[in-house]
XYZ file of C-alpha atoms in Angstrom:
260
model
C 273.794 172.868 155.874
C 274.465 174.882 152.743
C 272.197 176.948 150.514
C 271.874 178.224 146.962
C 269.452 180.692 145.430
C 267.059 179.340 142.814
C 264.859 182.037 141.264
C 265.617 184.194 144.327
C 264.395 181.372 146.555
C 266.657 179.849 149.208
C 267.252 176.124 148.763
C 268.914 174.152 151.550
C 271.045 171.062 150.984
C 273.860 168.959 152.434
C 276.863 167.504 150.608
C 279.235 165.014 152.211
C 281.604 162.211 151.271
C 283.368 161.355 148.025
C 282.787 158.935 145.187
C 279.665 158.091 143.176
C 277.022 160.744 143.880
C 273.766 159.604 145.488
C 270.963 162.171 145.848
C 268.329 161.579 148.546
C 264.964 163.327 148.128
C 262.392 163.348 150.921
C 258.630 163.011 150.672
C 255.663 165.288 151.397
C 255.802 166.874 154.896
C 259.348 165.553 155.354
C 262.751 167.195 154.971
C 266.372 166.279 154.345
C 266.964 165.417 158.019
C 265.006 162.193 157.528
C 268.078 160.829 155.723
C 270.603 161.539 158.521
C 271.001 157.875 159.472
C 271.569 156.867 155.831
C 274.050 159.704 155.277
C 276.088 158.514 158.263
C 276.118 154.969 156.903
C 277.111 155.826 153.336
C 279.256 158.980 153.327
C 282.513 157.075 153.835
C 282.075 155.349 150.446
C 279.816 157.667 148.437
C 279.143 161.329 147.882
C 275.749 161.910 149.513
C 273.574 164.915 148.692
C 270.308 165.655 150.501
C 268.015 168.501 149.452
C 265.046 170.248 151.043
C 262.465 170.452 148.264
C 260.410 173.608 147.763
C 258.486 174.715 150.835
C 259.951 171.967 153.020
C 262.612 171.979 155.723
C 264.802 175.052 155.334
C 263.959 175.698 151.683
C 261.581 178.533 150.882
C 258.350 178.328 148.919
C 258.107 179.508 145.319
C 254.616 180.621 144.302
C 251.328 178.777 144.706
C 252.145 175.514 142.924
C 255.274 173.473 143.549
C 255.208 171.235 140.481
C 257.349 168.140 140.305
C 259.118 169.691 137.308
C 259.988 172.839 139.292
C 261.334 170.701 142.112
C 263.374 168.708 139.575
C 264.893 171.958 138.319
C 265.765 172.828 141.926
C 267.588 169.494 142.215
C 269.441 170.159 138.961
C 270.405 173.648 140.176
C 271.946 172.165 143.327
C 273.784 169.432 141.400
C 275.030 171.930 138.828
C 276.290 174.142 141.660
C 278.119 171.104 143.081
C 279.442 170.180 139.614
C 277.829 166.756 139.775
C 276.927 165.615 136.275
C 275.568 162.127 136.895
C 274.048 160.622 140.033
C 271.944 157.887 141.542
C 268.638 159.520 142.494
C 266.596 158.109 145.361
C 263.228 159.539 146.329
C 260.755 158.665 149.052
C 257.090 159.065 148.049
C 256.854 162.604 146.579
C 260.641 162.545 146.271
C 260.145 159.683 143.825
C 257.813 161.849 141.730
C 260.563 164.467 141.616
C 263.121 161.812 140.607
C 260.912 160.806 137.676
C 260.411 164.427 136.598
C 264.183 164.926 136.832
C 264.789 161.827 134.697
C 262.433 163.162 132.035
C 263.977 166.649 132.021
C 267.643 165.662 132.472
C 268.016 162.068 131.205
C 271.765 162.335 130.655
C 272.288 163.188 134.330
C 270.799 159.965 135.704
C 272.882 156.945 136.675
C 269.978 155.102 138.313
C 266.548 155.739 139.880
C 265.324 154.286 143.165
C 261.682 154.955 144.037
C 260.863 154.218 147.680
C 257.144 153.970 148.546
C 256.445 155.847 145.340
C 254.738 155.395 141.978
C 255.219 156.383 138.347
C 251.451 156.796 137.868
C 249.600 160.108 137.913
C 246.888 160.803 140.475
C 243.537 159.176 139.797
C 240.452 161.415 139.756
C 239.600 160.185 143.245
C 243.097 160.987 144.462
C 242.864 164.487 142.983
C 239.638 165.061 144.910
C 241.410 163.890 148.071
C 244.194 166.411 147.405
C 241.578 169.178 147.183
C 240.013 168.014 150.452
C 243.470 167.965 152.041
C 244.095 171.549 150.909
C 240.897 172.675 152.611
C 241.798 170.720 155.759
C 245.258 172.337 155.878
C 243.784 175.816 155.552
C 241.240 175.051 158.299
C 243.539 173.281 160.784
C 247.189 173.021 159.785
C 248.337 171.156 162.888
C 245.390 168.757 162.994
C 245.885 167.800 159.355
C 249.586 167.029 159.885
C 249.054 164.925 163.009
C 246.430 162.775 161.287
C 248.290 162.538 157.971
C 251.589 161.431 159.505
C 250.089 158.670 161.673
C 248.323 157.181 158.634
C 251.649 156.739 156.819
C 252.688 153.922 159.154
C 251.279 150.407 159.196
C 248.717 149.809 161.940
C 251.084 147.409 163.729
C 253.789 150.076 163.926
C 251.710 152.986 165.216
C 252.293 151.924 168.833
C 255.654 150.261 168.330
C 257.181 153.340 166.676
C 255.351 155.967 168.728
C 258.526 157.944 169.491
C 259.630 157.942 165.828
C 256.151 159.006 164.677
C 256.177 161.935 167.105
C 259.523 163.028 165.678
C 258.132 162.876 162.119
C 255.168 165.001 163.261
C 257.482 167.558 164.876
C 259.454 167.914 161.646
C 256.283 168.059 159.550
C 254.850 170.859 161.714
C 257.750 173.046 160.586
C 256.317 172.991 157.042
C 254.390 176.192 156.304
C 250.782 176.227 155.127
C 251.943 177.747 151.832
C 254.519 174.972 151.375
C 251.959 172.252 152.083
C 249.244 173.678 149.816
C 251.634 174.430 146.940
C 253.005 170.890 147.151
C 249.549 169.288 147.210
C 248.689 171.315 144.104
C 251.919 170.164 142.455
C 251.376 166.481 143.205
C 247.799 166.706 141.972
C 248.826 167.831 138.476
C 251.863 165.598 138.023
C 252.210 163.575 134.824
C 252.062 159.828 134.431
C 255.621 158.658 133.833
C 255.230 154.881 133.660
C 256.849 155.005 130.212
C 260.189 155.636 131.928
C 259.983 152.228 133.586
C 259.795 150.660 130.125
C 262.374 152.620 128.156
C 264.898 154.212 130.529
C 268.492 153.223 129.615
C 269.546 153.019 133.285
C 268.493 150.740 136.180
C 265.270 151.567 138.036
C 264.077 149.990 141.271
C 260.795 150.251 143.175
C 260.841 149.597 146.912
C 257.342 149.212 148.323
C 255.548 148.477 151.586
C 252.988 145.677 151.436
C 250.774 147.391 154.057
C 251.118 150.846 152.471
C 247.796 152.679 152.942
C 248.802 155.535 150.608
C 249.796 153.438 147.573
C 248.092 150.081 147.047
C 250.886 147.536 146.835
C 249.420 145.340 144.085
C 248.590 148.282 141.817
C 252.006 149.875 142.215
C 253.913 146.591 141.925
C 252.114 145.881 138.646
C 253.960 148.839 137.084
C 257.162 146.816 136.804
C 255.545 143.988 134.809
C 257.048 143.817 131.324
C 259.833 146.241 132.284
C 263.452 145.800 133.323
C 262.740 147.633 136.598
C 263.291 145.620 139.764
C 260.852 145.364 142.663
C 261.680 144.985 146.358
C 259.104 144.867 149.134
C 258.936 145.238 152.898
C 256.086 143.982 155.101
C 255.115 147.355 156.565
C 253.657 150.710 155.508
C 254.488 153.879 153.571
C 257.480 154.835 155.727
C 260.078 152.223 154.797
C 262.994 154.578 155.668
C 261.747 154.408 159.286
C 259.673 151.216 159.536
C 262.319 149.118 157.788
C 265.356 151.347 158.244
C 268.089 148.761 158.761
C 266.822 146.422 156.035
C 266.499 149.329 153.590
C 269.968 150.574 154.487
C 271.512 147.173 153.699
C 269.442 146.746 150.523
C 270.587 150.123 149.210
C 274.210 149.394 150.049
C 274.117 146.202 147.971
C 272.345 148.090 145.184
C 274.912 150.905 145.088
C 277.751 148.397 144.760
C 276.242 147.102 141.517
C 275.759 150.509 139.853
């Protein structure tokens, strides 16, 4: 683990391997450790960077709203520190929102975007209300909110099958502070719609979705690639493809990286 200071805020990251740079960004309530398996698989052929986004893992919080743009600037600060100019950016869920914000702010620094269980759309009004309800739930019962939220990320079929893995995700999520959770919910709530990037980006973009995802409706999210050059891949399970479909995702990404 290494750190940099961004606006006097400690940001934690890892950097291993050599070659084409691939940046892995975790989702809400997750941290960079979720990518350990993928790092071990890829670091012999690629330069792999993982980053704890604001208020997650071992990175500190910065104010009351962690916008996707602020997180994107954190990513750029780490990459600039590492002297990486261009990279493949991969983000799970919220990490995908940060990838899209990064692509808008730093288009010349993107080699490719991979959005895993993520969307280019902004929150609907209903979703924004759910974010507000979540903020109240976190303030009332931090641990209870996390335990319920994490279980719902997995497909119903996998909740028993992957019980041990789900408990591990919960343990990691419980390390996220109330401030980090609330600031991130506020940031996701106000994020911009960036579907235009799917249409006009000059680099390859891929969406990897779960058909049984209860967070993002598969059909609605998949429709975003229609009329674009973006590619769509799907798995049969839920919102946690890096765990529910780990080996298949690992192989899919390896084939993808070879083409970039």
